[in-house]
Short mmCIF file of C-alpha atoms and ligand atoms in Angstrom, two decimals:
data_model
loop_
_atom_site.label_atom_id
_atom_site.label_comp_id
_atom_site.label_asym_id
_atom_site.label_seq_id
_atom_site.Cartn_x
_atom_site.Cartn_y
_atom_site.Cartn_z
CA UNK G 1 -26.72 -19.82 -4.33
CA UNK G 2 -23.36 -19.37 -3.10
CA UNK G 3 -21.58 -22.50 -1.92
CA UNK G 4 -21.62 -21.71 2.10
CA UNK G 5 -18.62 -24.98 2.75
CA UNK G 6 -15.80 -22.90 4.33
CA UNK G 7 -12.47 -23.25 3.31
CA UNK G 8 -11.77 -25.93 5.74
CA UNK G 9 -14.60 -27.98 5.56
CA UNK G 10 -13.19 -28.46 1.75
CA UNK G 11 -10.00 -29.53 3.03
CA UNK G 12 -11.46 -31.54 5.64
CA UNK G 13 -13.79 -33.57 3.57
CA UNK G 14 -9.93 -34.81 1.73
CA UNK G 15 -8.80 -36.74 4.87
CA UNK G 16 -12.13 -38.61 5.97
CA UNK G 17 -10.89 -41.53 4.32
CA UNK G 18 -7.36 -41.02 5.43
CA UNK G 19 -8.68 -43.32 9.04
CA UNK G 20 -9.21 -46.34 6.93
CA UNK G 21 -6.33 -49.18 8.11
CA UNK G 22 -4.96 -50.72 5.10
CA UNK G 23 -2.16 -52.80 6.73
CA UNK G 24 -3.52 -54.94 9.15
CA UNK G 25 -2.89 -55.50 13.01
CA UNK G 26 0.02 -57.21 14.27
CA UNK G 27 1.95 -56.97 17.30
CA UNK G 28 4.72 -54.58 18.58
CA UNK G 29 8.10 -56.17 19.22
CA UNK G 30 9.73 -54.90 22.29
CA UNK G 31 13.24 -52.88 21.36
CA UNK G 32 16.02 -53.63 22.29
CA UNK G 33 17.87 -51.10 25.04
CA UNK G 34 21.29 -50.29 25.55
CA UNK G 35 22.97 -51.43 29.43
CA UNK G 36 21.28 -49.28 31.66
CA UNK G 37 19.08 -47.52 29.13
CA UNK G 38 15.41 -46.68 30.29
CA UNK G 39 12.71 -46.47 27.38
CA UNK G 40 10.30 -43.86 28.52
CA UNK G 41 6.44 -45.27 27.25
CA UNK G 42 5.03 -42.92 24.60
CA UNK G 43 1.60 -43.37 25.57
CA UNK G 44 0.53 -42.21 21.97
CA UNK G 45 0.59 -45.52 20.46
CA UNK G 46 -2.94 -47.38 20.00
CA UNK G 47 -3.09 -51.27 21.43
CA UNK G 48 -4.37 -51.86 17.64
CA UNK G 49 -1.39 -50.88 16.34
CA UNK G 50 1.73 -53.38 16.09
CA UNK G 51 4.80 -53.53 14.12
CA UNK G 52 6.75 -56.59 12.74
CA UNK G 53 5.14 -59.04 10.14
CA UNK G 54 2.14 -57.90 8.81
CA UNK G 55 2.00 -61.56 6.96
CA UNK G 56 4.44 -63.55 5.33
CA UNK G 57 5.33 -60.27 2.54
CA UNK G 58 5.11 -57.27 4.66
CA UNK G 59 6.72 -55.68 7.23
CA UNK G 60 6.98 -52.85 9.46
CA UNK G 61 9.77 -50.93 10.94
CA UNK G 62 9.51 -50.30 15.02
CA UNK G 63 11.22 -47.08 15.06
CA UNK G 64 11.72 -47.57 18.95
CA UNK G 65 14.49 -50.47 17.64
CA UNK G 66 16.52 -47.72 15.84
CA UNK G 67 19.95 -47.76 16.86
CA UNK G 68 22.39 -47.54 14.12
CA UNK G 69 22.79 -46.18 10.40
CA UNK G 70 21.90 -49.20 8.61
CA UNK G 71 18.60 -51.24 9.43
CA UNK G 72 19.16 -55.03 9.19
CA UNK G 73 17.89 -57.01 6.63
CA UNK G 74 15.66 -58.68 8.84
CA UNK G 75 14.07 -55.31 10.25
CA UNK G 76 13.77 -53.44 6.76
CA UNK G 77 10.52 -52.58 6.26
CA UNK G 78 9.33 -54.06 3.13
CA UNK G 79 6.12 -53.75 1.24
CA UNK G 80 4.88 -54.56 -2.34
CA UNK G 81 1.53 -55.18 -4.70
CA UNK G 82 1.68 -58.39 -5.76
CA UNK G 83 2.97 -61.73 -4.67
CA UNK G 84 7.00 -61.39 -4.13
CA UNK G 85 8.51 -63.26 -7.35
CA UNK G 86 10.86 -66.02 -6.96
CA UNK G 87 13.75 -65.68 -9.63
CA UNK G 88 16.59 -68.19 -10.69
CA UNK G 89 19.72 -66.13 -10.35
CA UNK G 90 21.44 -68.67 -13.27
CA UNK G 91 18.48 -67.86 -15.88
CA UNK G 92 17.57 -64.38 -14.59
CA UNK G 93 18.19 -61.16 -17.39
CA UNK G 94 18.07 -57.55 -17.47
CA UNK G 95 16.63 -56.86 -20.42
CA UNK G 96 17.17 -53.73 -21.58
CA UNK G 97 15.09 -52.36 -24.83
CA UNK G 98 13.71 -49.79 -26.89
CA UNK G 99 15.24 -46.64 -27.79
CA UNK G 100 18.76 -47.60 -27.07
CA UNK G 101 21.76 -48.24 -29.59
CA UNK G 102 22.43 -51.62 -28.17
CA UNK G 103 19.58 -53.48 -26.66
CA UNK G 104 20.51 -55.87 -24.37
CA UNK G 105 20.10 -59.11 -22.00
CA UNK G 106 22.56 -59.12 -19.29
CA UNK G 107 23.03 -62.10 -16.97
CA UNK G 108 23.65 -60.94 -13.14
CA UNK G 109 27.53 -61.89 -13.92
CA UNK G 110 27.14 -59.46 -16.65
CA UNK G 111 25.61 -56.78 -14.25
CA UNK G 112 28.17 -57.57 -11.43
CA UNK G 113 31.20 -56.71 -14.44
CA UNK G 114 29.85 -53.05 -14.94
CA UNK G 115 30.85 -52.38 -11.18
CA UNK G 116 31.14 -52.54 -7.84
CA UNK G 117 29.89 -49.59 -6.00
CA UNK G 118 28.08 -48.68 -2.51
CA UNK G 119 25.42 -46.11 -2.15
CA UNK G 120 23.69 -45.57 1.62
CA UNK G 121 20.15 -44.46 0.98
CA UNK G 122 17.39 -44.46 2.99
CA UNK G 123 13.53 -44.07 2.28
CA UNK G 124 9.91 -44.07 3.77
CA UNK G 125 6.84 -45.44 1.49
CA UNK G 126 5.31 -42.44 0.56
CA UNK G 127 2.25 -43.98 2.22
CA UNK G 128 4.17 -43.72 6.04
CA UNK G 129 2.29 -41.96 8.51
CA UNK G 130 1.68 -42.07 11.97
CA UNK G 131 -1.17 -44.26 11.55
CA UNK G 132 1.62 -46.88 10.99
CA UNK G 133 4.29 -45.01 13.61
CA UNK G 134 5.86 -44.25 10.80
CA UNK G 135 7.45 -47.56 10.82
CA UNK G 136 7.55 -48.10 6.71
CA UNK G 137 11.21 -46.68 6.42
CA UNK G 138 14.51 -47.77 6.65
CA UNK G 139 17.94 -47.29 5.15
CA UNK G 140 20.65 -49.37 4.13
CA UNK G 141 24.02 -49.74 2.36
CA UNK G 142 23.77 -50.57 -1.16
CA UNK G 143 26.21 -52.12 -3.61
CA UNK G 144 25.62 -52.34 -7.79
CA UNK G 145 26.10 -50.56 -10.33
CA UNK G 146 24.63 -46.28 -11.59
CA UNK G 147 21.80 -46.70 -13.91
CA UNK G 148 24.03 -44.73 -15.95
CA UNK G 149 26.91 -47.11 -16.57
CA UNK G 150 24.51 -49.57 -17.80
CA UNK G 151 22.70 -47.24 -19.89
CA UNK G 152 26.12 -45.66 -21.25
CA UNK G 153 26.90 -49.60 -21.63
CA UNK G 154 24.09 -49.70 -23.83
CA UNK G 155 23.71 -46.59 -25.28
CA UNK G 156 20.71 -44.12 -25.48
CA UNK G 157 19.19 -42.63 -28.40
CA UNK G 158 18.44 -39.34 -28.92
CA UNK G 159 14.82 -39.64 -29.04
CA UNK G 160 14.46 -41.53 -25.63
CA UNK G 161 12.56 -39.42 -22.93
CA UNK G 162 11.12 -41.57 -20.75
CA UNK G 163 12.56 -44.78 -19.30
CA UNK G 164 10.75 -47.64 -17.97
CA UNK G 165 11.45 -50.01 -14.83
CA UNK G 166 9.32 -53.21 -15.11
CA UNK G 167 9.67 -55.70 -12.16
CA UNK G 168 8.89 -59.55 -12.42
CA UNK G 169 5.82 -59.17 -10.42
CA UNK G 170 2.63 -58.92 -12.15
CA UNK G 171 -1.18 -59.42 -11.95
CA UNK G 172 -4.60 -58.60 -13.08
CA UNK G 173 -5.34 -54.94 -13.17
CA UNK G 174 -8.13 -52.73 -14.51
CA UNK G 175 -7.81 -50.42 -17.16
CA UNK G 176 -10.56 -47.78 -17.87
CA UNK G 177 -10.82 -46.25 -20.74
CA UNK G 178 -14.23 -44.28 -20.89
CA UNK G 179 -16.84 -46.43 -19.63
CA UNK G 180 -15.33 -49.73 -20.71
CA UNK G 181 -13.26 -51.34 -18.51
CA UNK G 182 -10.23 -53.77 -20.04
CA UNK G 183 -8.73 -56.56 -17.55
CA UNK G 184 -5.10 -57.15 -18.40
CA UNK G 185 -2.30 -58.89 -16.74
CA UNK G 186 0.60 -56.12 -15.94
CA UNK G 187 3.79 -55.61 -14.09
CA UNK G 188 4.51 -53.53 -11.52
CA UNK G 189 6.29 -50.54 -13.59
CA UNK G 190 7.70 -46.90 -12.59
CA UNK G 191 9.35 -44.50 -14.89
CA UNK G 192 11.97 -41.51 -14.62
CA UNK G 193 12.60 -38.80 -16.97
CA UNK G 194 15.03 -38.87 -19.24
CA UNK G 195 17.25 -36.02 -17.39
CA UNK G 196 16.76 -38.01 -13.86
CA UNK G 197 17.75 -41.24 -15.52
CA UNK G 198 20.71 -40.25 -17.30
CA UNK G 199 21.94 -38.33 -13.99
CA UNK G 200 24.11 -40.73 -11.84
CA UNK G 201 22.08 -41.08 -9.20
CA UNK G 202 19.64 -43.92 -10.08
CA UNK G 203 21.37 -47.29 -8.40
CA UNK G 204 20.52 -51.16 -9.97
CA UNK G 205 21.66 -52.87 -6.64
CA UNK G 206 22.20 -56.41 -5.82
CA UNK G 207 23.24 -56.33 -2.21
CA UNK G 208 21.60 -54.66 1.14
CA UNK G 209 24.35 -54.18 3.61
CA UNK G 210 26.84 -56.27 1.80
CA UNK G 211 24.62 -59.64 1.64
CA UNK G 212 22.62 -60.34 -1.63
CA UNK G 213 18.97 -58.89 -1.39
CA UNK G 214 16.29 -61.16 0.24
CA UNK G 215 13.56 -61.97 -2.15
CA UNK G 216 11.58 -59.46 0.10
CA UNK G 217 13.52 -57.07 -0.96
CA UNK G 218 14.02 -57.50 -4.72
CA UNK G 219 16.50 -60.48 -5.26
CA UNK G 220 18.73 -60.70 -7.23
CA UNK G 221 18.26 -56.93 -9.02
CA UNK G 222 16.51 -53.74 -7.80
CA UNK G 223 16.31 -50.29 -8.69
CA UNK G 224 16.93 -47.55 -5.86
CA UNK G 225 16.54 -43.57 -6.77
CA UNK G 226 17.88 -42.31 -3.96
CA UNK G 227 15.78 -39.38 -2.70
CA UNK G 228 12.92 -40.75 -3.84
CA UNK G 229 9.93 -42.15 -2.08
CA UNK G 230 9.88 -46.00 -2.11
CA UNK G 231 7.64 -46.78 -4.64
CA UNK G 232 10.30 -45.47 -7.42
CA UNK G 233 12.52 -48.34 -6.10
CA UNK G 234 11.77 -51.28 -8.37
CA UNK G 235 12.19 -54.64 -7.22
CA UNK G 236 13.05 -57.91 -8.77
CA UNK G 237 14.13 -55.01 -12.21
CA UNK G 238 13.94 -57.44 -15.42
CA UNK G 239 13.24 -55.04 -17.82
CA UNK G 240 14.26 -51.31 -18.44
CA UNK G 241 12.72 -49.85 -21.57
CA UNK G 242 13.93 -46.29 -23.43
CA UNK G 243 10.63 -44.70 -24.74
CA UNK G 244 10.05 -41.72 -26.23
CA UNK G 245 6.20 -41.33 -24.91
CA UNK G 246 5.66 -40.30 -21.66
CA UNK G 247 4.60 -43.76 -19.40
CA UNK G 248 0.95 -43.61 -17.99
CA UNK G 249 1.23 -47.46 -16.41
CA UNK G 250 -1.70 -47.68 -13.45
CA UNK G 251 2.05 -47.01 -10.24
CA UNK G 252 3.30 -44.31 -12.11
CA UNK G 253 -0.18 -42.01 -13.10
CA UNK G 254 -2.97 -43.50 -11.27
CA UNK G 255 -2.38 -45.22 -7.67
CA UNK G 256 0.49 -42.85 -6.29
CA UNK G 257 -0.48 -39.40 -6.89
CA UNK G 258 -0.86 -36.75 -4.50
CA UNK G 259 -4.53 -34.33 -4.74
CA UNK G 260 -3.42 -30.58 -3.54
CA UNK G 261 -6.05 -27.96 -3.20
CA UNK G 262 -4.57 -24.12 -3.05
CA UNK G 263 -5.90 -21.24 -2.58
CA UNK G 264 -5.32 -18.66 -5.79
CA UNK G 265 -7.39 -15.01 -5.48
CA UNK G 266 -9.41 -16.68 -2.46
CA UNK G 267 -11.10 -19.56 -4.40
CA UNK G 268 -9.75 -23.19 -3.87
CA UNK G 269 -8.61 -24.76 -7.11
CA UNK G 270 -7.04 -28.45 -6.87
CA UNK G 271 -4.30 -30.07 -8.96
CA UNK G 272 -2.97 -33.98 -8.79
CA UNK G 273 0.84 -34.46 -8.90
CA UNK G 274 3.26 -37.66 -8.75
CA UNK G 275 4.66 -39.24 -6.13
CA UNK G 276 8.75 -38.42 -6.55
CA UNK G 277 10.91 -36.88 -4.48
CA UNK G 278 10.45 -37.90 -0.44
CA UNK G 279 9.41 -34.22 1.04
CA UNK G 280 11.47 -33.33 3.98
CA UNK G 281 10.70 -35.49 7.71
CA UNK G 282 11.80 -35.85 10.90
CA UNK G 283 10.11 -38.35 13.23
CA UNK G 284 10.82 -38.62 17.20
CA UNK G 285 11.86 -42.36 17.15
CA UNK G 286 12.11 -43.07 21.01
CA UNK G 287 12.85 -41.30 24.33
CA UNK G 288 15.53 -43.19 26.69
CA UNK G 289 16.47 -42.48 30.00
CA UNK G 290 19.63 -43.17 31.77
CA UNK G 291 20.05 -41.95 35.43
CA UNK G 292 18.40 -38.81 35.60
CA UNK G 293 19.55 -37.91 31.65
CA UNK G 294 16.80 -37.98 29.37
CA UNK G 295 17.43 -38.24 25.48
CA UNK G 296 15.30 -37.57 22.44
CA UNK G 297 16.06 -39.60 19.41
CA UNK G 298 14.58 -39.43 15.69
CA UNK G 299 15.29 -40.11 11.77
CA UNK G 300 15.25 -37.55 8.84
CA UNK G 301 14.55 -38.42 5.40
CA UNK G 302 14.77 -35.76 2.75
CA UNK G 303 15.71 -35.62 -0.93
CA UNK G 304 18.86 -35.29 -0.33
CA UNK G 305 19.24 -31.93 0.37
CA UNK G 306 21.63 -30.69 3.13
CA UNK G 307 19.78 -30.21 6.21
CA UNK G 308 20.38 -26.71 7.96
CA UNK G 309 18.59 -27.48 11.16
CA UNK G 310 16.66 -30.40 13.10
CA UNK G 311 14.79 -29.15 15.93
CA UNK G 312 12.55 -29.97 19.19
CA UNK G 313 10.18 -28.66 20.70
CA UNK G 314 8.59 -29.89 24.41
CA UNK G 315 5.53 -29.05 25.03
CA UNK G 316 4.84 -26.09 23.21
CA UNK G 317 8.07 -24.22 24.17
CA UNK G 318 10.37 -22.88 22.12
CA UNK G 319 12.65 -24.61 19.23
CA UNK G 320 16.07 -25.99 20.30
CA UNK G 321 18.49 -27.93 18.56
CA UNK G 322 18.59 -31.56 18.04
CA UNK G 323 22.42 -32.79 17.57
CA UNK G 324 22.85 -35.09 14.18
CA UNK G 325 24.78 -38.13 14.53
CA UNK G 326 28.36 -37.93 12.94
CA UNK G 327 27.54 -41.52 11.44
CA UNK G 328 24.94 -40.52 9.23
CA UNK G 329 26.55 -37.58 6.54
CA UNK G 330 25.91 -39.39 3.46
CA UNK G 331 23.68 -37.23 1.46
CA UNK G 332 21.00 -39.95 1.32
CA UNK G 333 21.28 -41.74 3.89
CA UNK G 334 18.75 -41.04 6.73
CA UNK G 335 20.01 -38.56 9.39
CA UNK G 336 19.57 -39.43 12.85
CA UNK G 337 19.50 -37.07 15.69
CA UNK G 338 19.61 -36.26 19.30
CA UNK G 339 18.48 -33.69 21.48
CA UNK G 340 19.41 -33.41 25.53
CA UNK G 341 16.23 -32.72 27.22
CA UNK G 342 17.02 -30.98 30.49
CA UNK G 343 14.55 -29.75 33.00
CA UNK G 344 12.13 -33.15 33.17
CA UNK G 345 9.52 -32.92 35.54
CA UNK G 346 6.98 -36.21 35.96
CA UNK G 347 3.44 -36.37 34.04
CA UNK G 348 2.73 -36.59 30.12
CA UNK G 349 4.50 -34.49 27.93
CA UNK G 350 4.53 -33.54 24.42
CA UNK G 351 7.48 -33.89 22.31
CA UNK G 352 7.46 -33.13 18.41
CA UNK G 353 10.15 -32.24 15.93
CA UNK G 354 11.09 -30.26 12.72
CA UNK G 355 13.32 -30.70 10.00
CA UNK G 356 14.60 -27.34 7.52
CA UNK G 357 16.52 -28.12 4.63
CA UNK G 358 19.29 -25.70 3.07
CA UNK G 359 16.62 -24.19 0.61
CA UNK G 360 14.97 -23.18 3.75
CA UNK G 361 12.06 -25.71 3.23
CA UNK G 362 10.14 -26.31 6.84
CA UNK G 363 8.53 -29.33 7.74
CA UNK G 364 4.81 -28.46 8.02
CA UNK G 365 2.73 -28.33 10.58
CA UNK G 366 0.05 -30.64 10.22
CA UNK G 367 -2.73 -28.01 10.06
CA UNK G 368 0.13 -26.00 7.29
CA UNK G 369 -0.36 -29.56 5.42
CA UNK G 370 -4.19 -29.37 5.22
CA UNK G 371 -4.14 -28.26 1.73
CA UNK G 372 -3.12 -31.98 0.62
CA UNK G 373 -6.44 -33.70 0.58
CA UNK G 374 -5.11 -37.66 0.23
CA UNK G 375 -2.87 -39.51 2.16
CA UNK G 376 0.22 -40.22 0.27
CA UNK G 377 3.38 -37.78 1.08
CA UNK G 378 2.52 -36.91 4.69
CA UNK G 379 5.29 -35.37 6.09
CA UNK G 380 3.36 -33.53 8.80
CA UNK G 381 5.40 -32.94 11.68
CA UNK G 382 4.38 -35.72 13.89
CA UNK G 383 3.32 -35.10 18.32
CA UNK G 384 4.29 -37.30 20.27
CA UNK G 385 3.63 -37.96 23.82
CA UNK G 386 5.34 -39.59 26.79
CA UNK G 387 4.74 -39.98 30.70
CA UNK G 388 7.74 -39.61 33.09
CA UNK G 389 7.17 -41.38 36.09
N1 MTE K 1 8.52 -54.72 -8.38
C1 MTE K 1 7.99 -53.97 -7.40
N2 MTE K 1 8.75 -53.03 -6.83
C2 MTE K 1 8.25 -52.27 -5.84
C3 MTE K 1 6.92 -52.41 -5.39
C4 MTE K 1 6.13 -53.40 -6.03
O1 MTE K 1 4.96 -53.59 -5.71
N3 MTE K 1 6.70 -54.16 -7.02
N4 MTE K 1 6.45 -51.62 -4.36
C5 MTE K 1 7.14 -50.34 -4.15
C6 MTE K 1 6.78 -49.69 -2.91
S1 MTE K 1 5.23 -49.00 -2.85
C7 MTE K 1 7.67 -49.52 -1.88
S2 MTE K 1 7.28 -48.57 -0.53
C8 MTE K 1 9.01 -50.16 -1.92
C9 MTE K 1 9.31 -50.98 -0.67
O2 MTE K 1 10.62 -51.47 -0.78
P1 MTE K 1 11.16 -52.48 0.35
O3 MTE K 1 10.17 -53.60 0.45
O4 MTE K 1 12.51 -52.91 -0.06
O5 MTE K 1 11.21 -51.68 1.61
O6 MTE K 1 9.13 -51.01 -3.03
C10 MTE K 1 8.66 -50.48 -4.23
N5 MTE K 1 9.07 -51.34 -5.29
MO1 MO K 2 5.18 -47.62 -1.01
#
């Protein structure tokens, strides 16, 4: 008999576990407004739902607070699998091994002597969503040292394809291997290709906005690939290690992936891919009201590609431009943006917004985004809705 499940129903039966909450419940902080400023209510946001500390180790962003380029330390949203390691700066190393022509232990005095540079990046983990108001992303001003000066520093084989980012955080994990299942203790680990490792992007950074990282967020040594989504940004880095087999650890092959189903000669056939490179976003942040002037404002993270348009749309209307701020060029840094709505009239309204890169790459729809059937890399755009009183 001929399977009668229509194509939908397939990609439907994906996202029923997609309503599980994994983060908990806290409450909302209220943002803080500019003189004069007016935040209008979304009235999309569930009385469940909070922001803030989700426990001593975990926090969410409340997009509402967004104000400026750079999040502060103490609003970056921060999130992590095991307990947050606390290292000795005076007895910490980088140990760097394997496939290199010099392997290495390098004190942070050590790292600190390869340079001296800044990098603004911003990210999202790649399990943000609306579910969470989008609230785990945030972007900040780096300063370390390119991956590639210490790997030049240290100098990589021929043979090395693969390179491995270990933090200092570890714990039991499951391994199964055909019926058997082996419990070992592991670190949190991530890899990069050889040709993305060696490019000078990848960043080992010891500061966040010109102060040393928190231990939330990776003290004294992290890794951050900008462009990336955040689980590629290794934190509380202790060991990098040149390989030449590709790395299969539980981060990197099993818990991020992405399922995709696509339609080839009108059959459905599915395919699992990494989680890498963030896929182009734009998120209505707040609306604010001063006098009679209503404002949109949002956040775009992409990988880094030049953006050729951000636009909103109110209510099912037409497109128009959102404005991006002048403060926020840097090609990784997260773009904010603007858009002058005119014409208000009171009730509920619907607000949403799209992002199109240079390549010409939209930001889906949500129903153009039902071919993903799990929950990582949703960069649907996202509704929102407000009520002008
Ligand atoms: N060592 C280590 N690094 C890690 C993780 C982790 O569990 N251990 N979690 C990753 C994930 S899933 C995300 S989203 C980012 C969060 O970085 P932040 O806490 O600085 O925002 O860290 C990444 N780096
Ligand atoms: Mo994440």
């Amino acid at each position: 008999m001929r399977n009668q499940t229509t194509r939908r129903d397939v990609l439907r039966s994906g996202l029923a576990v997609a309503g599980l909450s994994f983060y908990g419940i806290p409450e909302w902080i209220l943002p803080v407004l500019a003189q004069g400023e007016i935040l209008v209510p979304f009235t999309d946001i569930p009385e469940s739902f909070g922001s803030g500390a989700l426990g001593p180790t975990r926090r969410v962003l409340d997009i509402r607070t967004i104000r400026e380029a750079l999040t502060s330390k103490d609003d970056f949203y921060t999130i992590q699998h095991f307990d947050q390691p606390d290292i000795n700066p005076d007895t910490f190393r980088l140990k760097v091994s394997g496939l290199v022509e010099r392997p290495a232990e390098l004190s942070l005095a050590q790292i600190r002597d390869l340079g001296n540079e800044e990098l603004v990046a911003g990210y999202e983990c790649s399990g943000n969503s609306p579910r969470m108001m989008q609230g785990l992303a945030s972007n900040g001003r780096w300063t370390g040292v390119p991956l590639q000066t210490l790997l030049n520093h240290v100098g990589v084989q021929a043979t090395a394809r693969e390179f491995v980012f270990f933090g200092a955080d570890h714990g039991e994990e499951n391994v199964d291997f055909r019926g058997t299942s082996y419990t070992v203790d592991q670190h949190f680990g991530r890899s990069l290709p050889r040709a993305d490792a060696l490019s000078t992007e990848p960043f080992l950074a010891y500061a966040l906005n010109g102060e040393p990282l928190t231990r939330e967020q990776g003290f004294p040594l992290r890794l951050v690939v900008p462009g990336w989504y955040g689980v590629c940004n290794v934190k509380w880095l202790t060991h990098v290690r040149a390989q030449e087999e590709r790395f299969l650890g539980k981060w990197q092959a099993r818990w991020y992936r992405t399922l995709w189903a696509e339609e080839i000669d009108g059959k459905i056939s599915y395919h699992e891919t990494e989680v890498g490179r963030m896929r182009v976003k734009s998120v209505i942040a707040r609306v604010t009201q001063l006098n009679d002037h209503y404002t949109v404002h949002g956040f775009v993270l992409n990988d880094g590609t030049p953006l050729r348009s951000v636009e909103v749309r109110v209510n099912n209307g037409s497109w128009q431009s959102a404005t991006l701020d002048s403060a926020t060029t840097d090609k990784y840094s997260w773009k904010l943006f603007k858009y002058d709505w005119n014409g208000v009239t009171p009730g509920e309204h619907t607000l949403v917004s799209r992002a199109i890169d240079a390549d010409g790459t939209v930001q889906p729809s949500a129903e153009a985004l039902e071919f993903k059937q799990t929950g990582l890399e949703n960069n649907a755009q996202f509704p929102r809705t407000v009520m002008i009183s």
